GROMACS .gro file of C-alpha atoms in nm:
model
  317
    1UNK     CA    1  11.778   8.641   9.268
    2UNK     CA    2  11.863   8.548   8.895
    3UNK     CA    3  11.827   8.216   8.731
    4UNK     CA    4  11.981   8.161   8.359
    5UNK     CA    5  11.717   8.376   8.202
    6UNK     CA    6  11.745   8.603   8.495
    7UNK     CA    7  11.405   8.509   8.600
    8UNK     CA    8  11.376   8.323   8.957
    9UNK     CA    9  11.176   8.071   9.189
   10UNK     CA   10  11.236   8.350   9.441
   11UNK     CA   11  11.307   8.673   9.549
   12UNK     CA   12  11.553   8.920   9.223
   13UNK     CA   13  11.821   9.046   9.364
   14UNK     CA   14  11.895   9.263   9.101
   15UNK     CA   15  11.605   9.540   9.043
   16UNK     CA   16  11.524   9.687   8.746
   17UNK     CA   17  11.260   9.916   8.582
   18UNK     CA   18  10.986   9.774   8.387
   19UNK     CA   19  11.106   9.660   8.047
   20UNK     CA   20  10.811   9.856   7.913
   21UNK     CA   21  10.945  10.173   8.024
   22UNK     CA   22  11.271  10.165   7.934
   23UNK     CA   23  11.482  10.461   8.068
   24UNK     CA   24  11.752  10.454   7.815
   25UNK     CA   25  11.523  10.633   7.581
   26UNK     CA   26  11.512  10.904   7.851
   27UNK     CA   27  11.873  11.088   7.897
   28UNK     CA   28  12.072  10.992   8.194
   29UNK     CA   29  11.950  11.266   8.455
   30UNK     CA   30  11.572  11.223   8.418
   31UNK     CA   31  11.657  10.845   8.407
   32UNK     CA   32  11.852  10.833   8.743
   33UNK     CA   33  11.558  11.098   8.870
   34UNK     CA   34  11.292  10.840   8.789
   35UNK     CA   35  11.434  10.537   9.005
   36UNK     CA   36  11.513  10.779   9.326
   37UNK     CA   37  11.148  10.863   9.257
   38UNK     CA   38  11.036  10.512   9.297
   39UNK     CA   39  11.309  10.449   9.510
   40UNK     CA   40  11.182  10.662   9.764
   41UNK     CA   41  10.803  10.588   9.651
   42UNK     CA   42  10.784  10.233   9.732
   43UNK     CA   43  10.913  10.358  10.082
   44UNK     CA   44  10.681  10.563  10.110
   45UNK     CA   45  10.414  10.309  10.322
   46UNK     CA   46  10.023  10.406  10.337
   47UNK     CA   47   9.813  10.340  10.685
   48UNK     CA   48   9.622  10.009  10.605
   49UNK     CA   49   9.284  10.060  10.422
   50UNK     CA   50   9.086   9.924  10.714
   51UNK     CA   51   9.257  10.156  10.987
   52UNK     CA   52   9.447   9.835  11.156
   53UNK     CA   53   9.660   9.940  11.402
   54UNK     CA   54  10.039   9.942  11.338
   55UNK     CA   55   9.928   9.816  10.949
   56UNK     CA   56  10.093   9.977  10.635
   57UNK     CA   57  10.046   9.875  10.277
   58UNK     CA   58  10.348   9.910   9.959
   59UNK     CA   59  10.356   9.905   9.633
   60UNK     CA   60  10.662   9.689   9.478
   61UNK     CA   61  10.953   9.841   9.217
   62UNK     CA   62  10.839   9.677   8.877
   63UNK     CA   63  11.056   9.383   8.749
   64UNK     CA   64  11.059   9.182   8.426
   65UNK     CA   65  10.943   8.891   8.543
   66UNK     CA   66  10.760   8.983   8.889
   67UNK     CA   67  10.922   8.874   9.152
   68UNK     CA   68  11.016   9.145   9.465
   69UNK     CA   69  11.366   9.223   9.448
   70UNK     CA   70  11.474   9.114   9.844
   71UNK     CA   71  11.660   9.474   9.933
   72UNK     CA   72  11.303   9.628   9.897
   73UNK     CA   73  11.099   9.428  10.143
   74UNK     CA   74  11.363   9.436  10.373
   75UNK     CA   75  11.389   9.779  10.364
   76UNK     CA   76  10.969   9.848  10.340
   77UNK     CA   77  10.939   9.628  10.643
   78UNK     CA   78  11.233   9.823  10.821
   79UNK     CA   79  11.015  10.141  10.709
   80UNK     CA   80  10.735   9.973  10.869
   81UNK     CA   81  10.881   9.918  11.201
   82UNK     CA   82  11.051  10.320  11.176
   83UNK     CA   83  10.662  10.433  11.230
   84UNK     CA   84  10.618  10.268  11.533
   85UNK     CA   85  10.953  10.396  11.749
   86UNK     CA   86  10.980  10.754  11.819
   87UNK     CA   87  11.313  10.901  11.588
   88UNK     CA   88  11.524  10.932  11.890
   89UNK     CA   89  11.554  10.583  11.937
   90UNK     CA   90  11.697  10.457  11.598
   91UNK     CA   91  11.745  10.106  11.407
   92UNK     CA   92  12.039   9.916  11.524
   93UNK     CA   93  11.960   9.607  11.397
   94UNK     CA   94  11.729   9.415  11.167
   95UNK     CA   95  11.689   8.978  11.149
   96UNK     CA   96  11.425   8.895  10.856
   97UNK     CA   97  11.390   8.542  10.616
   98UNK     CA   98  11.294   8.554  10.312
   99UNK     CA   99  10.972   8.280  10.354
  100UNK     CA  100  10.846   8.293   9.991
  101UNK     CA  101  10.874   8.488   9.672
  102UNK     CA  102  10.685   8.820   9.683
  103UNK     CA  103  10.489   8.919   9.342
  104UNK     CA  104  10.524   9.282   9.230
  105UNK     CA  105  10.238   9.321   9.038
  106UNK     CA  106  10.026   9.290   9.441
  107UNK     CA  107  10.032   9.529   9.735
  108UNK     CA  108  10.219   9.419   9.978
  109UNK     CA  109  10.077   9.442  10.346
  110UNK     CA  110  10.335   9.512  10.644
  111UNK     CA  111  10.176   9.397  10.966
  112UNK     CA  112  10.413   9.545  11.277
  113UNK     CA  113  10.406   9.403  11.626
  114UNK     CA  114  10.529   9.593  11.945
  115UNK     CA  115  10.743   9.344  12.138
  116UNK     CA  116  10.892   9.559  12.393
  117UNK     CA  117  10.953   9.921  12.491
  118UNK     CA  118  11.228   9.942  12.707
  119UNK     CA  119  11.432  10.283  12.886
  120UNK     CA  120  11.700  10.207  12.598
  121UNK     CA  121  11.555   9.960  12.389
  122UNK     CA  122  11.237   9.874  12.101
  123UNK     CA  123  11.211   9.529  12.011
  124UNK     CA  124  10.908   9.536  11.722
  125UNK     CA  125  10.835   9.212  11.468
  126UNK     CA  126  10.742   9.328  11.100
  127UNK     CA  127  10.522   9.048  10.897
  128UNK     CA  128  10.525   9.141  10.528
  129UNK     CA  129  10.236   8.956  10.387
  130UNK     CA  130  10.023   8.881  10.022
  131UNK     CA  131   9.762   8.704   9.942
  132UNK     CA  132   9.761   8.640  10.349
  133UNK     CA  133  10.031   8.475  10.388
  134UNK     CA  134  10.346   8.612  10.469
  135UNK     CA  135  10.694   8.673  10.220
  136UNK     CA  136  10.912   8.813  10.504
  137UNK     CA  137  10.921   8.788  10.849
  138UNK     CA  138  11.169   9.028  11.003
  139UNK     CA  139  11.250   9.179  11.356
  140UNK     CA  140  11.442   9.498  11.454
  141UNK     CA  141  11.569   9.634  11.731
  142UNK     CA  142  11.622  10.031  11.831
  143UNK     CA  143  11.869  10.204  12.087
  144UNK     CA  144  11.818  10.505  12.243
  145UNK     CA  145  12.179  10.728  12.231
  146UNK     CA  146  12.412  10.631  12.467
  147UNK     CA  147  12.823  10.604  12.552
  148UNK     CA  148  12.968  10.308  12.590
  149UNK     CA  149  13.315  10.099  12.461
  150UNK     CA  150  13.453  10.202  12.057
  151UNK     CA  151  13.652  10.035  11.793
  152UNK     CA  152  13.632   9.942  11.458
  153UNK     CA  153  13.820   9.710  11.207
  154UNK     CA  154  13.960   9.983  10.949
  155UNK     CA  155  13.879  10.025  10.571
  156UNK     CA  156  14.057   9.829  10.320
  157UNK     CA  157  14.290  10.116  10.120
  158UNK     CA  158  14.091  10.094   9.772
  159UNK     CA  159  14.102  10.296   9.463
  160UNK     CA  160  13.817  10.589   9.493
  161UNK     CA  161  13.473  10.533   9.341
  162UNK     CA  162  13.562  10.814   9.049
  163UNK     CA  163  13.847  10.633   8.924
  164UNK     CA  164  13.644  10.335   8.856
  165UNK     CA  165  13.373  10.269   8.579
  166UNK     CA  166  13.012  10.319   8.652
  167UNK     CA  167  12.808   9.972   8.481
  168UNK     CA  168  12.754  10.164   8.151
  169UNK     CA  169  13.071  10.234   8.102
  170UNK     CA  170  13.207   9.902   8.165
  171UNK     CA  171  12.905   9.770   7.920
  172UNK     CA  172  12.906  10.036   7.650
  173UNK     CA  173  12.945   9.923   7.288
  174UNK     CA  174  12.758   9.630   7.434
  175UNK     CA  175  12.412   9.531   7.288
  176UNK     CA  176  12.268   9.183   7.432
  177UNK     CA  177  12.023   9.099   7.628
  178UNK     CA  178  12.270   9.028   7.937
  179UNK     CA  179  12.455   9.333   7.886
  180UNK     CA  180  12.092   9.519   7.852
  181UNK     CA  181  11.953   9.389   8.208
  182UNK     CA  182  12.274   9.456   8.399
  183UNK     CA  183  12.328   9.801   8.248
  184UNK     CA  184  11.942   9.943   8.325
  185UNK     CA  185  11.889  10.215   8.521
  186UNK     CA  186  11.899  10.156   8.908
  187UNK     CA  187  11.858  10.428   9.207
  188UNK     CA  188  12.208  10.295   9.370
  189UNK     CA  189  12.528  10.371   9.148
  190UNK     CA  190  12.734  10.069   9.162
  191UNK     CA  191  13.108  10.059   9.125
  192UNK     CA  192  13.294   9.756   9.153
  193UNK     CA  193  13.639   9.742   9.282
  194UNK     CA  194  13.734   9.411   9.122
  195UNK     CA  195  13.578   9.345   8.779
  196UNK     CA  196  13.215   9.277   8.845
  197UNK     CA  197  13.065   8.881   8.750
  198UNK     CA  198  12.771   8.983   8.600
  199UNK     CA  199  12.869   8.827   8.243
  200UNK     CA  200  13.213   8.711   8.288
  201UNK     CA  201  13.309   8.510   8.623
  202UNK     CA  202  13.650   8.575   8.830
  203UNK     CA  203  13.961   8.444   8.644
  204UNK     CA  204  14.094   8.479   9.010
  205UNK     CA  205  13.845   8.306   9.190
  206UNK     CA  206  13.882   8.508   9.505
  207UNK     CA  207  13.579   8.477   9.770
  208UNK     CA  208  13.603   8.821   9.870
  209UNK     CA  209  13.524   9.176   9.649
  210UNK     CA  210  13.480   9.553   9.697
  211UNK     CA  211  13.196   9.781   9.528
  212UNK     CA  212  13.146  10.174   9.597
  213UNK     CA  213  12.790  10.243   9.611
  214UNK     CA  214  12.566  10.563   9.671
  215UNK     CA  215  12.222  10.655   9.555
  216UNK     CA  216  12.210  10.848   9.199
  217UNK     CA  217  12.069  11.192   9.407
  218UNK     CA  218  12.025  11.386   9.765
  219UNK     CA  219  11.806  11.245   9.996
  220UNK     CA  220  11.613  11.420  10.258
  221UNK     CA  221  11.772  11.440  10.564
  222UNK     CA  222  11.607  11.223  10.748
  223UNK     CA  223  11.840  10.951  10.920
  224UNK     CA  224  11.572  10.682  10.939
  225UNK     CA  225  11.485  10.691  10.572
  226UNK     CA  226  11.915  10.676  10.492
  227UNK     CA  227  11.873  10.357  10.703
  228UNK     CA  228  11.624  10.203  10.486
  229UNK     CA  229  11.772  10.264  10.159
  230UNK     CA  230  12.120  10.119  10.329
  231UNK     CA  231  11.934   9.826  10.411
  232UNK     CA  232  11.785   9.800  10.045
  233UNK     CA  233  12.088   9.883   9.877
  234UNK     CA  234  12.272   9.597  10.103
  235UNK     CA  235  12.097   9.295   9.964
  236UNK     CA  236  12.260   9.403   9.530
  237UNK     CA  237  12.522   9.224   9.574
  238UNK     CA  238  12.592   8.994   9.857
  239UNK     CA  239  12.591   8.672   9.748
  240UNK     CA  240  12.841   8.748   9.443
  241UNK     CA  241  13.162   8.645   9.623
  242UNK     CA  242  13.021   8.289   9.708
  243UNK     CA  243  13.007   8.300   9.281
  244UNK     CA  244  13.348   8.440   9.290
  245UNK     CA  245  13.488   8.180   9.487
  246UNK     CA  246  13.380   7.905   9.234
  247UNK     CA  247  13.456   8.123   8.907
  248UNK     CA  248  13.029   8.142   8.852
  249UNK     CA  249  12.881   8.429   8.689
  250UNK     CA  250  12.566   8.564   8.652
  251UNK     CA  251  12.498   8.513   8.333
  252UNK     CA  252  12.564   8.122   8.357
  253UNK     CA  253  12.292   7.912   8.163
  254UNK     CA  254  12.121   7.705   8.453
  255UNK     CA  255  12.249   7.930   8.783
  256UNK     CA  256  11.959   7.973   9.028
  257UNK     CA  257  11.992   8.156   9.304
  258UNK     CA  258  11.782   8.351   9.599
  259UNK     CA  259  11.817   8.473  10.008
  260UNK     CA  260  11.709   8.302  10.254
  261UNK     CA  261  11.811   8.580  10.519
  262UNK     CA  262  11.964   8.878  10.588
  263UNK     CA  263  12.093   9.013  10.903
  264UNK     CA  264  12.174   9.400  10.919
  265UNK     CA  265  12.394   9.600  11.217
  266UNK     CA  266  12.389  10.012  11.225
  267UNK     CA  267  12.713  10.099  11.414
  268UNK     CA  268  12.736  10.479  11.300
  269UNK     CA  269  12.544  10.698  11.102
  270UNK     CA  270  12.559  10.689  10.751
  271UNK     CA  271  12.385  10.886  10.434
  272UNK     CA  272  12.316  10.621  10.167
  273UNK     CA  273  12.299  10.925   9.890
  274UNK     CA  274  12.743  10.979  10.030
  275UNK     CA  275  12.989  10.734   9.829
  276UNK     CA  276  12.985  10.444  10.065
  277UNK     CA  277  13.225  10.090  10.025
  278UNK     CA  278  13.085   9.810  10.084
  279UNK     CA  279  13.311   9.539  10.164
  280UNK     CA  280  13.238   9.156  10.074
  281UNK     CA  281  13.366   8.818  10.162
  282UNK     CA  282  13.228   8.470  10.161
  283UNK     CA  283  13.376   8.251  10.470
  284UNK     CA  284  13.201   7.917  10.357
  285UNK     CA  285  12.964   7.774  10.063
  286UNK     CA  286  12.821   7.393  10.150
  287UNK     CA  287  12.542   7.194   9.978
  288UNK     CA  288  12.302   7.456   9.799
  289UNK     CA  289  12.408   7.763  10.007
  290UNK     CA  290  12.657   8.031  10.049
  291UNK     CA  291  12.713   8.277  10.340
  292UNK     CA  292  12.833   8.646  10.249
  293UNK     CA  293  12.938   8.905  10.486
  294UNK     CA  294  13.012   9.268  10.437
  295UNK     CA  295  13.073   9.574  10.567
  296UNK     CA  296  12.971   9.936  10.496
  297UNK     CA  297  13.241  10.199  10.520
  298UNK     CA  298  13.213  10.582  10.482
  299UNK     CA  299  13.421  10.754  10.229
  300UNK     CA  300  13.630  10.902  10.525
  301UNK     CA  301  13.665  10.537  10.677
  302UNK     CA  302  13.404  10.569  10.928
  303UNK     CA  303  13.261  10.174  10.987
  304UNK     CA  304  12.879  10.281  10.920
  305UNK     CA  305  12.678   9.905  10.913
  306UNK     CA  306  12.771   9.560  10.907
  307UNK     CA  307  12.581   9.273  10.734
  308UNK     CA  308  12.524   8.901  10.683
  309UNK     CA  309  12.325   8.733  10.459
  310UNK     CA  310  12.289   8.368  10.341
  311UNK     CA  311  12.154   8.248  10.037
  312UNK     CA  312  12.043   7.924   9.829
  313UNK     CA  313  12.259   7.901   9.498
  314UNK     CA  314  12.170   7.623   9.205
  315UNK     CA  315  12.447   7.594   8.954
  316UNK     CA  316  12.445   7.318   8.638
  317UNK     CA  317  12.600   7.034   8.706
   0.00000   0.00000   0.00000
């Protein structure tokens, strides 16, 4: 999450590369390749060096102020759970709580507990640990394929992603600290249908938005990997409708935000390297908490996943 100076007391919500290695010095193709390779590297967990059963270790994406991006640890926890379930039983849901800020300079241990393996469903609990303490606690459920009732809410009609500017295009010519922060190369291409609220608030104060997104390069044909990348990307912008509804922007001095929990349901097969429309809304905000709800559609209108997240949002008085 980001605060006034884009430093967080909790978990960063907008991952960016280490400023010591500025991808702006590289050409666009190399920058995209490096960003995507970095994401795949952190998702490629290693067995625990002490050979503890169902325990894995992962690194973090470098962050300018040292806080682990919440979407990263979510995706890694899912990847750890996937290692203990047969591929024929893909994930259909996960529910996680962010408990502490993570240190992006230290490895993360993922301890998986096999809660149940039934005829159709499997359940796993994952604890993401640093310095012996949990930074994330998550339960995921997996299901074998089955026939049953089938319906979905239709995808809204929005402009095509190719008609929308990239963040770099939107902020071309701006050389402020804030603009450089938000336009650094990421492993996902994000294109807002409504004007983004990174630098300026939305004057319409609407509690909803839509964002096209996809990985910046081709991913392997691995369903489990695509599910993990979707979990990663689902944490990018889900609290923005809360801020948008109240005329707030990420760049507002004194704003502090942190993800509290995150739930995701995979309904149908989708690829993270093809355009997905992330339709988001906030039904409620109260106290210092705001709720974001999202639906992920493939470009041809298939509802791939649903997401919910509550976040802490402290705004300056």
